C-alpha cells in the first residue's frame, strides 16, 4: 500500500489539472518595428563550432559545444564584479547537443532553454524525453549567472539581447547539420527559460512551435514580489542602490527593459504556442503568467494547481503533451495569418 501512495497522489493531481483551449479566432501577429528587430541583431560564427563528445548510452549521444556570437554593444555596457571589463557584446554560447539514436535520418530539433535554478538536472530529463520521442535536442545554457546582486539597472536588457542572439545563432547552426531538419525546429523553456523562449518566438521565424512553462510577462513586477531568492536579492540591491520605493523602481526598470516579453508577444502567432501555467506560484505569480498568455493571443494552455517547484510532479505529463503539440504543428504547419502592422 505504501508504494502505491505516490502513484495515487499523482493520479489525483493529474485529475486536478485543466486544459484551456486556444482562442478559436486568434489575433493576427503584428510586424515588429524595425527599431525593435535592430536591437536583436546578431552574428554567429557557425563554422567555428567544434563538438566534444561527452558520453553516450543506448538512447543518446551527447556533445558539448561553443558558438561564437556577437550582438550590438549596448549604450550602457556596464561592468562586472570586482572590476571586470565591460560587456562588449561578444561571447561564446555554451550548449549541449543530444543526438537521438531513435531519430530518423533527418529529424526535427527541440531548442531547450532551462530554468533559473536547478536547470541542469531538469533540462536533461527533458532532453531524454524529447530524444526518446525522435527529436534531436540542442540545450542552450545561460552562459552567466543571471540577476546577480551587482547587476546594474540596464543589465536585464543586455542579458536578454545576448540570450536571444545566442539562440538564434544556434538555429543558424542547426541549419548546417545534415541529420537535423532545419525546417522543423521547435523551442521549449521553463520559468526563466520560458520567458526567453516567448521573446525568441517573436523574433525567430524559423521556429515552427514553442512551449513555455511557468513563464510570465512584466518582469519588473515579477522581480518586485518573487519569492525566489536570487530575484529577491537583486531587487533588494536595486532598492538600496537607487533609494526608490518599490513602485517607482518598477517604473524605472520598465523604462530600462524595452524587451519585456509583453512587448514582443504581439509578434507571435498564437497558434504555434502552448503554455503551462501554475495557480499557486510565488516565483512567477499567476497574474504575470496570465498577462503573457493574453499578450500571446490566448494560446492553448495547460493549468496546474501547484506552485513553481511542485510543478515537477507533472513533468512527465507536461512533456508528453508538449511532444503531442509539436507533432501536430510539424505535421500540419497551417498557413500563417498575415502580419498586422504595429502602430
PDB file of C-alpha atoms in Angstrom, residues 42-44 67-70 92-95 111-113 138-142 160-174 196-197 200-201 203-204:
ATOM      1  CA  UNK A  42      23.411  39.260 -34.102  1.00  0.00           C
ATOM      2  CA  UNK A  43      26.122  37.356 -35.924  1.00  0.00           C
ATOM      3  CA  UNK A  44      27.128  33.771 -35.194  1.00  0.00           C
ATOM      4  CA  UNK A  67      29.284  29.021 -30.574  1.00  0.00           C
ATOM      5  CA  UNK A  68      30.955  32.453 -31.032  1.00  0.00           C
ATOM      6  CA  UNK A  69      28.226  35.131 -31.073  1.00  0.00           C
ATOM      7  CA  UNK A  70      28.243  38.912 -31.345  1.00  0.00           C
ATOM      8  CA  UNK A  92      30.666  32.171 -26.655  1.00  0.00           C
ATOM      9  CA  UNK A  93      27.293  30.469 -26.317  1.00  0.00           C
ATOM     10  CA  UNK A  94      27.596  27.182 -24.423  1.00  0.00           C
ATOM     11  CA  UNK A  95      25.340  24.336 -25.490  1.00  0.00           C
ATOM     12  CA  UNK A 111      15.871  24.009 -28.710  1.00  0.00           C
ATOM     13  CA  UNK A 112      15.683  24.000 -24.893  1.00  0.00           C
ATOM     14  CA  UNK A 113      16.379  26.869 -22.501  1.00  0.00           C
ATOM     15  CA  UNK A 138      20.035  21.450 -28.546  1.00  0.00           C
ATOM     16  CA  UNK A 139      20.256  22.570 -24.919  1.00  0.00           C
ATOM     17  CA  UNK A 140      21.283  26.235 -24.638  1.00  0.00           C
ATOM     18  CA  UNK A 141      22.940  27.156 -21.360  1.00  0.00           C
ATOM     19  CA  UNK A 142      22.686  30.607 -19.783  1.00  0.00           C
ATOM     20  CA  UNK A 160      18.010  39.403 -22.916  1.00  0.00           C
ATOM     21  CA  UNK A 161      19.570  40.606 -26.159  1.00  0.00           C
ATOM     22  CA  UNK A 162      22.537  38.276 -25.699  1.00  0.00           C
ATOM     23  CA  UNK A 163      20.268  35.352 -24.791  1.00  0.00           C
ATOM     24  CA  UNK A 164      18.231  35.839 -27.959  1.00  0.00           C
ATOM     25  CA  UNK A 165      21.347  36.258 -30.106  1.00  0.00           C
ATOM     26  CA  UNK A 166      22.781  33.015 -28.738  1.00  0.00           C
ATOM     27  CA  UNK A 167      19.643  31.037 -29.514  1.00  0.00           C
ATOM     28  CA  UNK A 168      19.182  32.491 -32.969  1.00  0.00           C
ATOM     29  CA  UNK A 169      22.817  31.617 -33.614  1.00  0.00           C
ATOM     30  CA  UNK A 170      22.086  28.048 -32.560  1.00  0.00           C
ATOM     31  CA  UNK A 171      19.194  27.960 -35.034  1.00  0.00           C
ATOM     32  CA  UNK A 172      21.743  29.036 -37.671  1.00  0.00           C
ATOM     33  CA  UNK A 173      23.992  26.160 -36.598  1.00  0.00           C
ATOM     34  CA  UNK A 174      21.109  23.680 -36.752  1.00  0.00           C
ATOM     35  CA  UNK A 196      13.410  33.803 -23.098  1.00  0.00           C
ATOM     36  CA  UNK A 197      11.528  31.400 -25.372  1.00  0.00           C
ATOM     37  CA  UNK A 200      12.561  34.239 -29.174  1.00  0.00           C
ATOM     38  CA  UNK A 201       9.304  33.148 -30.815  1.00  0.00           C
ATOM     39  CA  UNK A 203      11.879  37.269 -33.393  1.00  0.00           C
ATOM     40  CA  UNK A 204      12.859  33.931 -34.960  1.00  0.00           C
TER      41      UNK A 204
END
